[in-house]
């Protein structure tokens, strides 16, 4: 990437009378460019200038032409001053007289055309003051007088114009030889110091003579000490006014240059404001104003203020647009009607064609100045668009001889040049200049590769250049056409520009010129904005896009700056589809550190596409080349026919008739293009296709880097179409494979249909049967969708030549026969309406059910399907079940409406919804699922579509599946008999109905955590259905089952955790007449016991009294039908109350059953069992829950009524539904009421939710049943429970009763024989009166495990007792505590004294008894468990006050004046 530096420098002129420049040139050049300048203007914000390039020229030797301005190095030293000085003085706006003094010279009227130095430097080499006084001071004064006008030689600044303002500076140079010459003549060091003091004196004299005396005077003297070698000069800082060296010179140079620049800018701004105010005055000329304002912009550019310069050019462009749009009457002619080089190119084309035919163009009327054109080709128009030196644009502007096209091209080139300069960082420019300087000095060895390859670019600005170029080229094409039309018959002065000549016959040559110019201009911009970082990222992408056999070096990619340099071309061994996947799997974006890289890539892609459009237009216009892009057919059908402009005035003169002009143009103008690469690209169809493909690949790669995914996909489609039409089917198919999902996801039918057509044809050529079937189905779906009428019924024709559907359908079906695996396709894309009738039908001879599927086929022809399957799933999440309905008889599906009957031999009652439909034609499965999306079948496709939603909505209603009344049914429930000492059971009932089952397989699957089913231990209650095999866990093989039979199986189960409900799924596969059927169901079984039994035991010496509290575990009451305790061993039991009557029990009012248990003396004593299941006593309770009785009664009542009304087919469905609704509507109070009154109150038909059942039936049947049920509810307001419980409702609870093994029983009582008794035989006593009593004990080993044979003897047992009374009731005295030896059958008594503490009925004191086993003298006694039968535990004694009468004295003479107790009598006998 190269940048023009024509205006990127500030000129500094030097005068060297001492010829020391060759000595100081190296050190001086190292100070440049100047860095970090800050320009502060009164009218503008502070500006920063990072780098300022300096161009050194010797006085009278530099040139203002652009060629000299572009030089990088200083001008060669030249001592001549004659003609050079005069020329230089002319540039400075003045001239030198014969005496060397400055004289005013003729100044150019347009200051913007001049380039003058900003600073003039005088190099002085003087060793001593005497030489300075005698020679050099006069030279300096003469130099100042010559270069400055008289007004500038004074200290004050007047109001003269400052367009060419400059400053001057004297640089006093000290060489080391000067010091050595002084030390050679004078040996001592003092003389040497004197020599250097002479330099300081000269410097002081210079300051005094030329700096001025005011405080604000500018310091124009700088002293620098340098060496003769090429090493950088060092700064010197000595005493007595020695120079500060190069730093001082650089600081003063920057200050003086900025001062000159500020003066110039101020003067330019004043002049521009003045000219702007004169815009409305007659004679005001925009071209003159343009050159003046451009001078300011060039001034900004020269000092590095590129943004300000760019803003100036933008303002000029706006002004040019306004001038062009203004009328001619107001401003007159300022622009030439046409451009000479464009007109010459058109003439060359026409003249060359005529020369080949032997004819001439003498009759053509070209504009003046064009008749001398030779017709030979010159430079390629547009290729040097950015070169502003190829024409004297500014001179043409001033002379009003520039065309509008050239004017706009000049402005565009200047703006782009500034943007390109901004795009290059100052550091990069500096290092580039260093490379150039070393190359000029013939030191290439010092140029390192790192410096040569340096590139620090602002990619965002390069992208802006490309964007502006794209916009400008659209305008340039129109301007070129207008320019060329005017050049053939130029308009005369005063003729209206709206007059149009009939030039339709010359449109093709004109379009050739336009195409060639735009094509060349695009290449120019692409070359100017090329960045190596972007090129490096393009290389792998282009490598993957190219085919392995593409090794041509002559391609548009290399002409646009994309090349691999010295790297060898590589070929890939990867398959095409792998390479394409790699291409699109890359991120596609440049590194984050390169700001603007994405924008640059995208904008360069737009320019490449512009080149491709030019190429396609030329190929289609001249050769009718068809590149085969997917949108070509659409564009051809949608483009309007070309419309020719017709002149209504016909005032333009023509030298040839229309036929003659057409004949001349039509001969040999086919390939007359100035751009040779464009011409070579359209010589043949192969060259055209190659060039078009290269441009497409390059634009595609750039769009990928630019992150423009949609544009990249569109270009990928173009590339695939190119390779398809060039019979490279493998590569085309690889690209089409990637595009399929993209187009489908964006629903671009207009582009996708022809793309899929080519894709399918490519796969067919490649014999890729699997992919051909898949893509063919996609194409059919798209074309079917294209034929659907839109919602507004408007026309939707997309293709001028639609693809034949019948042909594709048959090809796809035939190809699918060779497939090993079926191909899936979404059914809704090929069918209009899909509706599953939501009402099942039963067969009177077979189990299972049928349904009807209605289809509207959109296929173009009839097709035979081999199978249709419909999957329905239950809507209840707790009861997950899936059923498949099939139709396996091959039939034809015709275009239009079709109805298919589906059936299934599986029954699983419940509510269902449609989930999936499958229609199989050969090896193609058309699939529709409400729980899947089209993206599951076609990746990248939309989630839903309108037709998908319509089908889903039409089949969204749930439907009811229920068994026929005569069909087989399997029911599950908790076992009616529960033994608490054994495993719980599940009871399974098989109701065979009309079926005579030959054999069956029952499978059970636990659905609750921790549930285990022990099918091996199955118990069957009948011999009619034998279990053939139960070895497999969870499965039972059953034998034959008779029709209308009821088979019951009980299966034990165990739980790892406590659950109140278990979930079990049952599947019964059975065979009837060699036809297999299945019944499936899932049940939630409550396993919580309905009854709760609590027992309380009371031991006596010869009997055990057990009190059983039988209640309900929930709010559901129960009726107890029978209860009994069975004894297996040495006990006799008597129950109270006696059995034989139905008793009610409730949760808050349990039933109390008391059992008296005695040892059976007629049987030998046995050892008590350890296992509860083997207990000698078992409590058996037979009961029925009220809710179950209600369900049975309601079901029986409704079933009977339905059979009587010929509606028995619905009895199984309706009776179970009513029972469930009645049970769910009963509260706890209602259940208790039914338990007491045996009456069930029913509500009206409207109060029950019959809709949830009837909605699953046919509408006609639904209405009839609703009428019948309404009448039945009216007639049956109450249903009565039977007095005796039905056997099917009875349940049994078996509770093992354990007898604790007690070693002994101690009977204790209080003997109050000394106490007085009343007439009823009850003891009573008086308060505070001692009561003599005896505490008695009797020991009995009756309840030991082996009666009379205890292992512990009486001598080893000791009985301790403790009589205790509450402190507020009794005081106990005597032997209230004691210990005595145990002896079976003997009674031990101990006296105690009781003293009552309050009156009333007081309970007897309590007695605590313990039995100890004597262990020895040293060891402590061990306690033995025992039961105490305290006979007086519930007895009480009446305690009364011990007073019958009292005598009280109330005499006045009593001491204290109170009442005295005189006498009292006791109530009890003493």
PDB file of C-alpha atoms in Angstrom, residues 340-573:
ATOM      1  CA  UNK A 340     -11.752  14.787 -23.375  1.00  0.00           C
ATOM      2  CA  UNK A 341     -10.273  11.405 -22.435  1.00  0.00           C
ATOM      3  CA  UNK A 342     -13.708   9.765 -22.125  1.00  0.00           C
ATOM      4  CA  UNK A 343     -14.735  11.177 -25.498  1.00  0.00           C
ATOM      5  CA  UNK A 344     -11.457  10.031 -27.012  1.00  0.00           C
ATOM      6  CA  UNK A 345     -11.995   6.521 -25.672  1.00  0.00           C
ATOM      7  CA  UNK A 346     -15.458   6.349 -27.216  1.00  0.00           C
ATOM      8  CA  UNK A 347     -14.128   7.660 -30.489  1.00  0.00           C
ATOM      9  CA  UNK A 348     -11.313   5.113 -30.397  1.00  0.00           C
ATOM     10  CA  UNK A 349     -13.825   2.294 -30.025  1.00  0.00           C
ATOM     11  CA  UNK A 350     -16.013   3.495 -32.864  1.00  0.00           C
ATOM     12  CA  UNK A 351     -13.080   4.476 -35.069  1.00  0.00           C
ATOM     13  CA  UNK A 352     -11.354   1.128 -34.599  1.00  0.00           C
ATOM     14  CA  UNK A 353     -14.490  -0.737 -35.556  1.00  0.00           C
ATOM     15  CA  UNK A 354     -14.936   1.409 -38.654  1.00  0.00           C
ATOM     16  CA  UNK A 355     -11.312   0.981 -39.695  1.00  0.00           C
ATOM     17  CA  UNK A 356     -11.693  -2.792 -39.601  1.00  0.00           C
ATOM     18  CA  UNK A 357     -14.724  -2.494 -41.832  1.00  0.00           C
ATOM     19  CA  UNK A 358     -13.101   0.006 -44.234  1.00  0.00           C
ATOM     20  CA  UNK A 359     -15.558   2.742 -43.276  1.00  0.00           C
ATOM     21  CA  UNK A 360     -14.947   6.050 -41.616  1.00  0.00           C
ATOM     22  CA  UNK A 361     -16.445   8.295 -38.998  1.00  0.00           C
ATOM     23  CA  UNK A 362     -16.267  11.512 -40.935  1.00  0.00           C
ATOM     24  CA  UNK A 363     -19.994  11.955 -40.507  1.00  0.00           C
ATOM     25  CA  UNK A 364     -19.810  11.747 -36.718  1.00  0.00           C
ATOM     26  CA  UNK A 365     -20.052  15.098 -34.963  1.00  0.00           C
ATOM     27  CA  UNK A 366     -17.717  15.011 -31.938  1.00  0.00           C
ATOM     28  CA  UNK A 367     -17.016  17.988 -29.782  1.00  0.00           C
ATOM     29  CA  UNK A 368     -14.317  20.560 -30.539  1.00  0.00           C
ATOM     30  CA  UNK A 369     -10.844  19.526 -29.576  1.00  0.00           C
ATOM     31  CA  UNK A 370     -11.511  15.848 -30.254  1.00  0.00           C
ATOM     32  CA  UNK A 371     -11.017  15.779 -33.994  1.00  0.00           C
ATOM     33  CA  UNK A 372      -7.284  15.387 -33.607  1.00  0.00           C
ATOM     34  CA  UNK A 373      -7.570  12.206 -31.541  1.00  0.00           C
ATOM     35  CA  UNK A 374      -5.806   9.318 -33.191  1.00  0.00           C
ATOM     36  CA  UNK A 375      -8.009   6.653 -31.771  1.00  0.00           C
ATOM     37  CA  UNK A 376      -5.036   4.848 -30.221  1.00  0.00           C
ATOM     38  CA  UNK A 377      -5.510   3.595 -26.676  1.00  0.00           C
ATOM     39  CA  UNK A 378      -3.905   5.689 -23.947  1.00  0.00           C
ATOM     40  CA  UNK A 379      -3.791   5.137 -20.210  1.00  0.00           C
ATOM     41  CA  UNK A 380      -6.417   2.904 -18.656  1.00  0.00           C
ATOM     42  CA  UNK A 381      -9.178   5.225 -17.520  1.00  0.00           C
ATOM     43  CA  UNK A 382     -10.035   4.877 -13.849  1.00  0.00           C
ATOM     44  CA  UNK A 383      -6.931   2.888 -12.975  1.00  0.00           C
ATOM     45  CA  UNK A 384      -5.077   6.082 -11.892  1.00  0.00           C
ATOM     46  CA  UNK A 385      -8.112   7.590 -10.299  1.00  0.00           C
ATOM     47  CA  UNK A 386      -6.202   8.635  -7.159  1.00  0.00           C
ATOM     48  CA  UNK A 387      -3.360  10.296  -9.083  1.00  0.00           C
ATOM     49  CA  UNK A 388      -4.116  14.042  -8.982  1.00  0.00           C
ATOM     50  CA  UNK A 389      -1.043  14.821 -11.109  1.00  0.00           C
ATOM     51  CA  UNK A 390      -2.225  13.031 -14.222  1.00  0.00           C
ATOM     52  CA  UNK A 391      -4.046  16.211 -15.248  1.00  0.00           C
ATOM     53  CA  UNK A 392      -3.482  19.887 -14.431  1.00  0.00           C
ATOM     54  CA  UNK A 393      -6.706  19.928 -12.510  1.00  0.00           C
ATOM     55  CA  UNK A 394      -6.171  23.275 -10.766  1.00  0.00           C
ATOM     56  CA  UNK A 395      -5.221  25.064 -13.979  1.00  0.00           C
ATOM     57  CA  UNK A 396      -8.282  23.547 -15.683  1.00  0.00           C
ATOM     58  CA  UNK A 397     -10.455  24.712 -12.815  1.00  0.00           C
ATOM     59  CA  UNK A 398      -9.167  28.267 -13.052  1.00  0.00           C
ATOM     60  CA  UNK A 399      -9.624  28.249 -16.815  1.00  0.00           C
ATOM     61  CA  UNK A 400     -13.211  26.928 -16.481  1.00  0.00           C
ATOM     62  CA  UNK A 401     -12.152  24.064 -18.768  1.00  0.00           C
ATOM     63  CA  UNK A 402     -12.868  21.195 -16.423  1.00  0.00           C
ATOM     64  CA  UNK A 403     -15.869  18.906 -16.786  1.00  0.00           C
ATOM     65  CA  UNK A 404     -18.154  18.002 -13.935  1.00  0.00           C
ATOM     66  CA  UNK A 405     -16.893  14.436 -14.082  1.00  0.00           C
ATOM     67  CA  UNK A 406     -13.232  15.495 -13.780  1.00  0.00           C
ATOM     68  CA  UNK A 407     -14.105  17.963 -11.050  1.00  0.00           C
ATOM     69  CA  UNK A 408     -15.785  15.269  -8.958  1.00  0.00           C
ATOM     70  CA  UNK A 409     -12.965  12.830  -9.635  1.00  0.00           C
ATOM     71  CA  UNK A 410     -10.444  15.414  -8.432  1.00  0.00           C
ATOM     72  CA  UNK A 411     -12.372  16.081  -5.231  1.00  0.00           C
ATOM     73  CA  UNK A 412     -12.800  12.357  -4.604  1.00  0.00           C
ATOM     74  CA  UNK A 413      -9.073  11.718  -5.174  1.00  0.00           C
ATOM     75  CA  UNK A 414      -8.092  14.483  -2.754  1.00  0.00           C
ATOM     76  CA  UNK A 415     -10.467  13.214  -0.067  1.00  0.00           C
ATOM     77  CA  UNK A 416      -9.263   9.650  -0.486  1.00  0.00           C
ATOM     78  CA  UNK A 417      -5.624  10.758  -0.343  1.00  0.00           C
ATOM     79  CA  UNK A 418      -6.280  12.498   2.957  1.00  0.00           C
ATOM     80  CA  UNK A 419      -8.125   9.474   4.344  1.00  0.00           C
ATOM     81  CA  UNK A 420      -5.276   7.220   3.303  1.00  0.00           C
ATOM     82  CA  UNK A 421      -2.843   9.536   5.048  1.00  0.00           C
ATOM     83  CA  UNK A 422      -4.970   9.416   8.184  1.00  0.00           C
ATOM     84  CA  UNK A 423      -5.075   5.651   7.947  1.00  0.00           C
ATOM     85  CA  UNK A 424      -1.267   5.481   8.235  1.00  0.00           C
ATOM     86  CA  UNK A 425       0.050   6.225  11.717  1.00  0.00           C
ATOM     87  CA  UNK A 426       2.847   8.817  12.162  1.00  0.00           C
ATOM     88  CA  UNK A 427       5.199   6.136  13.464  1.00  0.00           C
ATOM     89  CA  UNK A 428       4.677   4.076  10.339  1.00  0.00           C
ATOM     90  CA  UNK A 429       5.327   7.054   8.099  1.00  0.00           C
ATOM     91  CA  UNK A 430       8.504   7.897   9.988  1.00  0.00           C
ATOM     92  CA  UNK A 431       9.883   4.399   9.665  1.00  0.00           C
ATOM     93  CA  UNK A 432       8.950   4.322   5.994  1.00  0.00           C
ATOM     94  CA  UNK A 433      10.867   7.545   5.486  1.00  0.00           C
ATOM     95  CA  UNK A 434      13.825   6.003   7.276  1.00  0.00           C
ATOM     96  CA  UNK A 435      13.741   3.128   4.801  1.00  0.00           C
ATOM     97  CA  UNK A 436      13.584   5.529   1.882  1.00  0.00           C
ATOM     98  CA  UNK A 437      16.426   7.664   3.249  1.00  0.00           C
ATOM     99  CA  UNK A 438      18.712   4.675   3.642  1.00  0.00           C
ATOM    100  CA  UNK A 439      17.817   3.491   0.182  1.00  0.00           C
ATOM    101  CA  UNK A 440      18.733   6.913  -1.238  1.00  0.00           C
ATOM    102  CA  UNK A 441      22.054   6.840   0.603  1.00  0.00           C
ATOM    103  CA  UNK A 442      22.853   3.396  -0.911  1.00  0.00           C
ATOM    104  CA  UNK A 443      22.844   1.645   2.422  1.00  0.00           C
ATOM    105  CA  UNK A 444      20.414  -1.193   1.850  1.00  0.00           C
ATOM    106  CA  UNK A 445      22.219  -3.403   4.333  1.00  0.00           C
ATOM    107  CA  UNK A 446      20.950  -1.239   7.163  1.00  0.00           C
ATOM    108  CA  UNK A 447      17.333  -1.691   6.135  1.00  0.00           C
ATOM    109  CA  UNK A 448      16.041  -4.502   8.308  1.00  0.00           C
ATOM    110  CA  UNK A 449      13.104  -6.691   7.243  1.00  0.00           C
ATOM    111  CA  UNK A 450      11.175  -5.569  10.308  1.00  0.00           C
ATOM    112  CA  UNK A 451      11.319  -1.959   9.108  1.00  0.00           C
ATOM    113  CA  UNK A 452      10.419  -2.845   5.538  1.00  0.00           C
ATOM    114  CA  UNK A 453       7.396  -4.866   6.624  1.00  0.00           C
ATOM    115  CA  UNK A 454       6.127  -2.304   9.089  1.00  0.00           C
ATOM    116  CA  UNK A 455       2.459  -1.525   8.611  1.00  0.00           C
ATOM    117  CA  UNK A 456       0.516   0.406  11.204  1.00  0.00           C
ATOM    118  CA  UNK A 457      -2.842   1.174   9.637  1.00  0.00           C
ATOM    119  CA  UNK A 458      -6.186   2.450  10.805  1.00  0.00           C
ATOM    120  CA  UNK A 459      -8.370  -0.158   9.161  1.00  0.00           C
ATOM    121  CA  UNK A 460     -11.566   1.717   9.984  1.00  0.00           C
ATOM    122  CA  UNK A 461     -10.426   4.642   7.817  1.00  0.00           C
ATOM    123  CA  UNK A 462      -9.519   2.279   4.999  1.00  0.00           C
ATOM    124  CA  UNK A 463     -13.046   0.903   5.264  1.00  0.00           C
ATOM    125  CA  UNK A 464     -14.359   4.459   5.024  1.00  0.00           C
ATOM    126  CA  UNK A 465     -12.372   4.928   1.796  1.00  0.00           C
ATOM    127  CA  UNK A 466     -13.994   1.829   0.333  1.00  0.00           C
ATOM    128  CA  UNK A 467     -17.446   2.951   1.412  1.00  0.00           C
ATOM    129  CA  UNK A 468     -17.024   6.368  -0.172  1.00  0.00           C
ATOM    130  CA  UNK A 469     -15.671   4.778  -3.316  1.00  0.00           C
ATOM    131  CA  UNK A 470     -18.732   2.553  -3.610  1.00  0.00           C
ATOM    132  CA  UNK A 471     -21.036   5.556  -3.304  1.00  0.00           C
ATOM    133  CA  UNK A 472     -18.953   7.633  -5.695  1.00  0.00           C
ATOM    134  CA  UNK A 473     -18.851   4.971  -8.390  1.00  0.00           C
ATOM    135  CA  UNK A 474     -22.645   4.940  -8.597  1.00  0.00           C
ATOM    136  CA  UNK A 475     -22.557   8.689  -9.259  1.00  0.00           C
ATOM    137  CA  UNK A 476     -19.590   8.373 -11.614  1.00  0.00           C
ATOM    138  CA  UNK A 477     -21.390   5.851 -13.820  1.00  0.00           C
ATOM    139  CA  UNK A 478     -24.244   8.270 -14.377  1.00  0.00           C
ATOM    140  CA  UNK A 479     -21.854  11.155 -15.006  1.00  0.00           C
ATOM    141  CA  UNK A 480     -19.856   9.141 -17.557  1.00  0.00           C
ATOM    142  CA  UNK A 481     -22.992   8.258 -19.492  1.00  0.00           C
ATOM    143  CA  UNK A 482     -24.142  11.863 -19.609  1.00  0.00           C
ATOM    144  CA  UNK A 483     -20.643  13.018 -20.468  1.00  0.00           C
ATOM    145  CA  UNK A 484     -20.311  10.635 -23.394  1.00  0.00           C
ATOM    146  CA  UNK A 485     -23.736  11.474 -24.764  1.00  0.00           C
ATOM    147  CA  UNK A 486     -22.872  15.165 -24.740  1.00  0.00           C
ATOM    148  CA  UNK A 487     -19.480  14.505 -26.317  1.00  0.00           C
ATOM    149  CA  UNK A 488     -21.026  13.073 -29.486  1.00  0.00           C
ATOM    150  CA  UNK A 489     -23.302  16.059 -30.079  1.00  0.00           C
ATOM    151  CA  UNK A 490     -22.064  18.797 -27.751  1.00  0.00           C
ATOM    152  CA  UNK A 491     -24.553  21.385 -26.675  1.00  0.00           C
ATOM    153  CA  UNK A 492     -24.112  24.877 -27.995  1.00  0.00           C
ATOM    154  CA  UNK A 493     -24.014  27.893 -25.782  1.00  0.00           C
ATOM    155  CA  UNK A 494     -27.445  28.696 -24.547  1.00  0.00           C
ATOM    156  CA  UNK A 495     -28.952  25.353 -25.534  1.00  0.00           C
ATOM    157  CA  UNK A 496     -30.937  23.746 -22.778  1.00  0.00           C
ATOM    158  CA  UNK A 497     -29.204  20.827 -21.082  1.00  0.00           C
ATOM    159  CA  UNK A 498     -32.467  18.953 -21.010  1.00  0.00           C
ATOM    160  CA  UNK A 499     -32.364  18.449 -24.773  1.00  0.00           C
ATOM    161  CA  UNK A 500     -31.551  14.762 -25.266  1.00  0.00           C
ATOM    162  CA  UNK A 501     -30.325  13.245 -28.506  1.00  0.00           C
ATOM    163  CA  UNK A 502     -31.581   9.852 -29.579  1.00  0.00           C
ATOM    164  CA  UNK A 503     -28.440   7.844 -28.877  1.00  0.00           C
ATOM    165  CA  UNK A 504     -29.960   4.431 -28.230  1.00  0.00           C
ATOM    166  CA  UNK A 505     -27.779   2.879 -30.912  1.00  0.00           C
ATOM    167  CA  UNK A 506     -24.621   4.030 -29.106  1.00  0.00           C
ATOM    168  CA  UNK A 507     -25.620   2.774 -25.680  1.00  0.00           C
ATOM    169  CA  UNK A 508     -23.546  -0.393 -25.912  1.00  0.00           C
ATOM    170  CA  UNK A 509     -20.228   1.393 -26.660  1.00  0.00           C
ATOM    171  CA  UNK A 510     -21.040   3.894 -23.934  1.00  0.00           C
ATOM    172  CA  UNK A 511     -21.719   1.063 -21.503  1.00  0.00           C
ATOM    173  CA  UNK A 512     -18.351  -0.426 -22.471  1.00  0.00           C
ATOM    174  CA  UNK A 513     -16.607   2.768 -21.424  1.00  0.00           C
ATOM    175  CA  UNK A 514     -18.603   2.928 -18.185  1.00  0.00           C
ATOM    176  CA  UNK A 515     -17.880  -0.706 -17.358  1.00  0.00           C
ATOM    177  CA  UNK A 516     -14.176  -0.346 -18.129  1.00  0.00           C
ATOM    178  CA  UNK A 517     -13.851   2.802 -16.016  1.00  0.00           C
ATOM    179  CA  UNK A 518     -15.736   1.402 -13.012  1.00  0.00           C
ATOM    180  CA  UNK A 519     -13.845  -1.884 -13.209  1.00  0.00           C
ATOM    181  CA  UNK A 520     -10.491  -0.089 -13.299  1.00  0.00           C
ATOM    182  CA  UNK A 521     -11.476   2.342 -10.540  1.00  0.00           C
ATOM    183  CA  UNK A 522     -12.452  -0.541  -8.268  1.00  0.00           C
ATOM    184  CA  UNK A 523      -9.043  -2.093  -8.786  1.00  0.00           C
ATOM    185  CA  UNK A 524      -7.411   1.244  -7.968  1.00  0.00           C
ATOM    186  CA  UNK A 525      -9.279   1.556  -4.670  1.00  0.00           C
ATOM    187  CA  UNK A 526      -8.645  -2.071  -3.760  1.00  0.00           C
ATOM    188  CA  UNK A 527      -4.922  -1.632  -4.351  1.00  0.00           C
ATOM    189  CA  UNK A 528      -4.855   1.570  -2.309  1.00  0.00           C
ATOM    190  CA  UNK A 529      -6.683   0.031   0.663  1.00  0.00           C
ATOM    191  CA  UNK A 530      -4.858  -3.274   0.748  1.00  0.00           C
ATOM    192  CA  UNK A 531      -3.660  -4.340   4.208  1.00  0.00           C
ATOM    193  CA  UNK A 532      -1.299  -7.236   4.736  1.00  0.00           C
ATOM    194  CA  UNK A 533      -3.018  -8.304   7.955  1.00  0.00           C
ATOM    195  CA  UNK A 534      -6.295  -8.741   6.107  1.00  0.00           C
ATOM    196  CA  UNK A 535      -4.566 -10.518   3.239  1.00  0.00           C
ATOM    197  CA  UNK A 536      -3.007 -13.030   5.635  1.00  0.00           C
ATOM    198  CA  UNK A 537      -6.421 -13.876   7.033  1.00  0.00           C
ATOM    199  CA  UNK A 538      -7.889 -14.246   3.560  1.00  0.00           C
ATOM    200  CA  UNK A 539      -5.320 -16.826   2.495  1.00  0.00           C
ATOM    201  CA  UNK A 540      -6.698 -19.861   4.424  1.00  0.00           C
ATOM    202  CA  UNK A 541     -10.277 -18.980   3.529  1.00  0.00           C
ATOM    203  CA  UNK A 542      -9.501 -18.740  -0.168  1.00  0.00           C
ATOM    204  CA  UNK A 543      -7.504 -21.945   0.052  1.00  0.00           C
ATOM    205  CA  UNK A 544     -10.560 -23.793   1.322  1.00  0.00           C
ATOM    206  CA  UNK A 545     -12.811 -22.199  -1.273  1.00  0.00           C
ATOM    207  CA  UNK A 546     -10.591 -23.144  -4.187  1.00  0.00           C
ATOM    208  CA  UNK A 547     -10.733 -26.527  -5.792  1.00  0.00           C
ATOM    209  CA  UNK A 548      -7.542 -28.648  -5.777  1.00  0.00           C
ATOM    210  CA  UNK A 549      -7.033 -28.233  -9.539  1.00  0.00           C
ATOM    211  CA  UNK A 550      -7.216 -24.429  -9.496  1.00  0.00           C
ATOM    212  CA  UNK A 551      -3.590 -23.305  -9.820  1.00  0.00           C
ATOM    213  CA  UNK A 552      -3.941 -20.381 -12.210  1.00  0.00           C
ATOM    214  CA  UNK A 553      -2.051 -17.288 -11.169  1.00  0.00           C
ATOM    215  CA  UNK A 554      -3.922 -14.868 -13.425  1.00  0.00           C
ATOM    216  CA  UNK A 555      -7.014 -14.193 -11.372  1.00  0.00           C
ATOM    217  CA  UNK A 556      -8.890 -11.187 -10.062  1.00  0.00           C
ATOM    218  CA  UNK A 557      -7.838 -12.184  -6.546  1.00  0.00           C
ATOM    219  CA  UNK A 558      -4.213 -11.445  -7.305  1.00  0.00           C
ATOM    220  CA  UNK A 559      -5.095  -8.326  -9.257  1.00  0.00           C
ATOM    221  CA  UNK A 560      -6.848  -7.006  -6.137  1.00  0.00           C
ATOM    222  CA  UNK A 561      -3.904  -7.531  -3.833  1.00  0.00           C
ATOM    223  CA  UNK A 562      -4.685 -11.019  -2.519  1.00  0.00           C
ATOM    224  CA  UNK A 563      -1.652 -13.192  -3.123  1.00  0.00           C
ATOM    225  CA  UNK A 564       0.514 -15.671  -1.276  1.00  0.00           C
ATOM    226  CA  UNK A 565       3.788 -13.954  -2.056  1.00  0.00           C
ATOM    227  CA  UNK A 566       6.604 -16.466  -2.335  1.00  0.00           C
ATOM    228  CA  UNK A 567       4.672 -19.242  -0.653  1.00  0.00           C
ATOM    229  CA  UNK A 568       3.995 -22.285  -2.859  1.00  0.00           C
ATOM    230  CA  UNK A 569       0.474 -23.145  -3.910  1.00  0.00           C
ATOM    231  CA  UNK A 570      -1.000 -25.962  -1.864  1.00  0.00           C
ATOM    232  CA  UNK A 571      -3.655 -28.487  -2.650  1.00  0.00           C
ATOM    233  CA  UNK A 572      -5.937 -30.086  -0.106  1.00  0.00           C
ATOM    234  CA  UNK A 573      -6.617 -33.775   0.256  1.00  0.00           C
TER     235      UNK A 573
END
